[in-house]
C-alpha positions as a LaTeX table, in Angstrom:
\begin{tabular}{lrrr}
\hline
Residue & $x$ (\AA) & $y$ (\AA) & $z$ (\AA) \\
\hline
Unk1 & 79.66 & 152.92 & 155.17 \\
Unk2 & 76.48 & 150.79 & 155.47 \\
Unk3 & 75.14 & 152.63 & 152.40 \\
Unk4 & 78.34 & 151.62 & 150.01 \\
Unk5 & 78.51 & 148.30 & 150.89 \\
Unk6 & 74.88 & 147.62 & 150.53 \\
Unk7 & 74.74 & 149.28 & 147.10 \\
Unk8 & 76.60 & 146.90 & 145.58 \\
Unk9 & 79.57 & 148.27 & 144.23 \\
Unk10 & 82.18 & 146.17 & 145.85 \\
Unk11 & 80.96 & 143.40 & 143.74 \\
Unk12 & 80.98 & 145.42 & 140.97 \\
Unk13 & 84.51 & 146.60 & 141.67 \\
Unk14 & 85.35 & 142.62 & 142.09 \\
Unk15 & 84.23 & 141.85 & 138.90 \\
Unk16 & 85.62 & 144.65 & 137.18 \\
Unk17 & 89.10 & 143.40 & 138.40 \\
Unk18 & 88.52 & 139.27 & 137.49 \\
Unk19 & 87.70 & 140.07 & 134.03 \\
Unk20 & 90.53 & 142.32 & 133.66 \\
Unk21 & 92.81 & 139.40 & 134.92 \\
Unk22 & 91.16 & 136.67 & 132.77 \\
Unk23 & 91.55 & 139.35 & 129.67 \\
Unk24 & 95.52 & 139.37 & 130.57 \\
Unk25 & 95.54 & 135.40 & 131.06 \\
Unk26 & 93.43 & 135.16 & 127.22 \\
Unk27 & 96.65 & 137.42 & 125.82 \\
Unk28 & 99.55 & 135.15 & 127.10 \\
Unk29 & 98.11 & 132.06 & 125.22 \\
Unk30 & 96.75 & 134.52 & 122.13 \\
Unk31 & 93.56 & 132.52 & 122.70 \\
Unk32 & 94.88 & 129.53 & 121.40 \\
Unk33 & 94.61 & 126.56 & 123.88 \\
Unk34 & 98.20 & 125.14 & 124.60 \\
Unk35 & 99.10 & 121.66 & 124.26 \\
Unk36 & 102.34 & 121.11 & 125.38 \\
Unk37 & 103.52 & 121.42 & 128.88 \\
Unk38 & 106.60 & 123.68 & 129.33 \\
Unk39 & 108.39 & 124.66 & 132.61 \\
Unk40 & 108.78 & 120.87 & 133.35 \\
Unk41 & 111.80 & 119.87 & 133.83 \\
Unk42 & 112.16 & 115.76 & 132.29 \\
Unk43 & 109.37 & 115.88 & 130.94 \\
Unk44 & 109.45 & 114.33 & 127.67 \\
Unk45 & 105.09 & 114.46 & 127.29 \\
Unk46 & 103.41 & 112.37 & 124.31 \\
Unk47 & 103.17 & 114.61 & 120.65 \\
Unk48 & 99.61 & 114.14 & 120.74 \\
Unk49 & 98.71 & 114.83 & 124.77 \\
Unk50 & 96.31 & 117.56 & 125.09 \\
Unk51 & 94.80 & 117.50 & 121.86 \\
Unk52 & 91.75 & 115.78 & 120.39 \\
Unk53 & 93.54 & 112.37 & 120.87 \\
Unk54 & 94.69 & 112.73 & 124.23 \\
Unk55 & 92.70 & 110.01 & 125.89 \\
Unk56 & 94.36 & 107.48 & 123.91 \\
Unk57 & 98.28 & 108.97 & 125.35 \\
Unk58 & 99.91 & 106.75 & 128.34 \\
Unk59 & 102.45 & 108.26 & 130.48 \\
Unk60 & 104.79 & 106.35 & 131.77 \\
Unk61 & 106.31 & 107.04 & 135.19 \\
Unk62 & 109.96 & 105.28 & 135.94 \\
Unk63 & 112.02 & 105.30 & 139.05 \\
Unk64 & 115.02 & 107.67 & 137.92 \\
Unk65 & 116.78 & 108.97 & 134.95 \\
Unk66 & 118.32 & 105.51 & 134.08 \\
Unk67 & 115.13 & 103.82 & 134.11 \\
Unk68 & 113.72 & 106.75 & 131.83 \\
Unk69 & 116.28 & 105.97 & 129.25 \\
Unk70 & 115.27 & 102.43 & 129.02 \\
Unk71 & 111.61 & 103.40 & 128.38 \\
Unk72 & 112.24 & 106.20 & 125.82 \\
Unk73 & 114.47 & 103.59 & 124.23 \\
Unk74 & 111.61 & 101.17 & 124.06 \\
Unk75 & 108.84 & 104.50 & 123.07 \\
Unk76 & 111.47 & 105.14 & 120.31 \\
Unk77 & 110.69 & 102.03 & 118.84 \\
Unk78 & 106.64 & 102.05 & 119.27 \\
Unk79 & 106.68 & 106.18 & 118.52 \\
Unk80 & 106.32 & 109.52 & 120.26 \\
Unk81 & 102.42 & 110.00 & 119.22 \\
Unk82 & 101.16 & 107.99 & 121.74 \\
Unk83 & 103.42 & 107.43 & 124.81 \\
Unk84 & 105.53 & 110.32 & 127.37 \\
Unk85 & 107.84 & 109.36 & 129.68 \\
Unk86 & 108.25 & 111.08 & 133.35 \\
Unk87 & 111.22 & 110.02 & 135.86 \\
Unk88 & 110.42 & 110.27 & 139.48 \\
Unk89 & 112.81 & 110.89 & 142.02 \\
Unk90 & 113.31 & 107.83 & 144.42 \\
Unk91 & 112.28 & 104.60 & 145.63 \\
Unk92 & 108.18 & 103.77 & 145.12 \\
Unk93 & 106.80 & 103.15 & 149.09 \\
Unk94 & 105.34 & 99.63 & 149.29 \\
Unk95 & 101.94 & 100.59 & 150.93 \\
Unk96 & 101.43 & 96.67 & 151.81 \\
Unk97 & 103.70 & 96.90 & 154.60 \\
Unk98 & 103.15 & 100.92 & 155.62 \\
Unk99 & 100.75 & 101.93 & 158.25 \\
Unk100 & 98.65 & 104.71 & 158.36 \\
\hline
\end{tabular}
């Protein structure tokens, strides 16, 4: 038993098995690198986050649906390119006040 697992071939083995996984992972995405974020529910993301201009995308975070319709209506005016919109569910916690 010594023998086997001194020889090496449980790394081997290991190996063997991660670049069979990363080969499946390279076929979902057809090697192309994916820029828009799906399985997000709300999420209305920026046109160009994750692409060469991605540093230059803001996303706003608002304090429930209502609030998100406000700032889509005011990213509707401004455009799409640049700005996404995410609502979060419930009331911000004012850390001033909160202790540890």
């Amino acid at each position: 038993m010594k023998a086997i697992l001194n020889s090496g071939i449980v790394e081997l083995i290991l190996k063997v098995a991660e670049a069979k996984e990363e080969a499946k992972l390279g076929k979902q995405n057809n090697g192309k690198k994916q820029i828009k974020l799906f399985g997000i529910k709300k999420l209305d993301d920026a046109n160009k986050a994750g692409s060469k201009e991605s540093e230059r995308c803001t996303l706003i975070l608002t304090e429930g649906d209502s609030a998100k319709s406000l700032a889509l209506a005011g990213i509707e005016v401004v455009g799409r390119d640049l700005y996404g919109c995410f609502p979060l569910r419930g009331k911000f916690l004012n850390v001033r006040e909160a202790n540890m």
